[in-house]
Amino acid sequence: MIFLRNKNKSLLSELAAKSAIKEYIKEKNKIEIKDEDIQIKKEVLGRPTFLLNNHIEVDTSKMSLSLSHTSDFTIADISEEGLLGIDIETIRDFDKEVRENFLNATEKEMLSFLPNAENKIYTTLLWSFKESTLKALGVGLRTHPKKI
């Protein structure tokens, strides 16, 4: 579920998460639930999770929720197919210091052969891949992206 961002990113993230959860449960379990039936929480390391009100009989133990946002958009998704990590990014130039910090030597070499426009795209994709992976692992950017 994708939403345009506004000034209150936590509220918009919660709305996106609840919308994704309601849609998923409706599709998988044929049950319609309301926003007030869902409580969005965070695990100790920040991974989003949720609880449903007790009167809703849906097993959520295998469900994984992930959120991401840019300056303009917020996205949320949910899955029962393992741990989920998502990231939404605007294709951009990363300054040299940031690139040095998150790219490993092999990635830097690979990118050095690309023209500037393609370099921006692939650098952004590498960043998004690493952030998504770290989110799926439940550690987010608390683990250094260069380790991926």
C-alpha atoms as one frame of an Amber mdcrd trajectory, in Angstrom:
protein
   0.000   0.000   0.000   1.528   3.369  -1.054   0.538   6.766   0.343   1.741
  10.264  -0.476   3.637  11.667   2.477   2.521  14.574   4.567   4.065  16.294
   7.570   3.129  13.573  10.058   5.172  10.573   8.886   4.398   8.332  11.872
   0.646   8.756  11.392   0.951   8.121   7.667   3.138   5.056   8.292   0.528
   3.711  10.697  -2.267   4.318   8.158  -0.267   2.583   5.412   0.461  -0.371
   7.722  -3.168  -0.715   8.807  -4.353  -0.487   5.216  -1.927  -3.239   4.117
  -2.963  -5.442   7.062  -6.697  -4.976   6.411  -6.277  -5.710   2.710  -4.129
  -8.800   3.360  -6.485 -10.253   5.979  -9.516  -9.563   3.806  -7.899 -11.354
   0.868  -6.455 -14.308   2.835  -9.065 -14.809   5.560 -12.199 -13.253   4.028
 -12.575 -11.081   7.156 -13.089  -7.336   7.118 -11.487  -5.498  10.009 -11.339
  -1.844  10.978  -8.391   0.424  11.766  -9.302   0.401  15.435  -8.941  -3.424
  15.465  -5.209  -3.099  14.707  -2.457  -1.895  17.011   0.896  -1.099  15.373
   3.920  -1.698  17.617   7.691  -1.893  17.312   9.969  -4.694  18.409  13.036
  -3.849  20.510  15.233  -3.165  17.455  12.504  -1.194  15.682  10.922  -3.748
  13.334   7.227  -2.915  12.945   4.759  -5.501  14.161   1.070  -5.496  15.003
  -1.626  -6.939  17.225  -5.276  -7.547  16.405  -8.079  -7.102  18.901  -8.915
 -10.345  20.710 -12.292 -10.819  19.003 -10.587 -11.267  15.602  -9.620 -14.899
  15.138  -6.709 -14.686  12.709  -3.315 -16.297  13.290  -0.780 -13.501  12.809
   2.225 -15.411  14.167   3.785 -15.908  10.706   2.913 -12.467   9.358   5.748
 -10.039   8.717   5.135  -6.297   8.296   7.555  -3.834   6.712   7.386  -0.059
   6.185   9.418   2.446   4.209   9.204   6.096   3.277  10.854   8.777   1.179
  10.240  12.492   1.310   7.133  11.978  -0.858   5.803   8.468  -0.247   5.116
   5.891   2.441   4.775   2.193   1.651   3.741  -0.816   3.739   3.446  -4.497
   2.938   2.756  -7.726   4.766   3.624 -11.349   4.051   3.448 -14.824   5.552
   6.177 -16.117   3.239   9.049 -15.431   5.620  10.618 -12.248   6.881   9.817
  -9.160   4.837  11.899  -6.061   4.282  10.937  -3.288   1.874  12.524   0.002
   0.888  11.350   2.809  -1.359  13.925   5.284  -2.643  14.226   8.181  -5.042
  17.016   7.611  -7.544  19.690  10.103  -6.594  23.380  10.877  -6.377  24.875
   9.676  -3.112  27.698  11.893  -1.927  31.159  10.330  -1.972  31.360   9.850
   1.817  28.034   7.985   1.930  29.051   5.775  -1.016  32.366   4.988   0.683
  30.532   3.990   3.838  27.962   1.584   2.417  29.536   0.099  -0.718  32.090
  -2.683  -0.505  35.152  -2.849  -2.811  33.487  -5.185  -5.343  30.407  -2.945
  -5.604  32.550   0.193  -6.027  34.533  -1.470  -8.806  31.378  -2.664 -10.576
  29.834   0.818 -10.414  33.015   2.529 -11.639  32.438   1.162 -15.148  28.934
   2.620 -15.486  27.985   5.959 -17.032  26.755   8.527 -14.465  23.003   8.047
 -15.109  23.250   4.261 -14.752  25.618   4.627 -11.805  22.966   6.616  -9.889
  20.329   3.976 -10.627  22.481   1.017  -9.569  23.864   2.784  -6.500  20.296
   3.522  -5.384  19.294  -0.099  -6.072  22.237  -1.389  -4.024  21.281   0.907
  -1.139  17.647  -0.237  -1.353  18.672  -3.913  -1.508  20.862  -3.539   1.573
  18.268  -1.607   3.576  15.521  -4.094   2.633  17.732  -7.007   3.653  18.585
  -5.426   7.001  14.881  -4.714   7.629  13.989  -8.331   6.827  16.627  -9.465
   9.313  15.006  -7.217  11.898  18.060  -5.044  12.532  17.524  -2.166  10.106
  20.392   0.272   9.821  21.652  -0.726  13.277  23.855  -3.117  11.314  26.257
  -1.483   8.873  25.103  -1.785   5.214  28.660  -2.547   4.100  28.264  -5.954
   5.799  25.647  -6.954   3.218
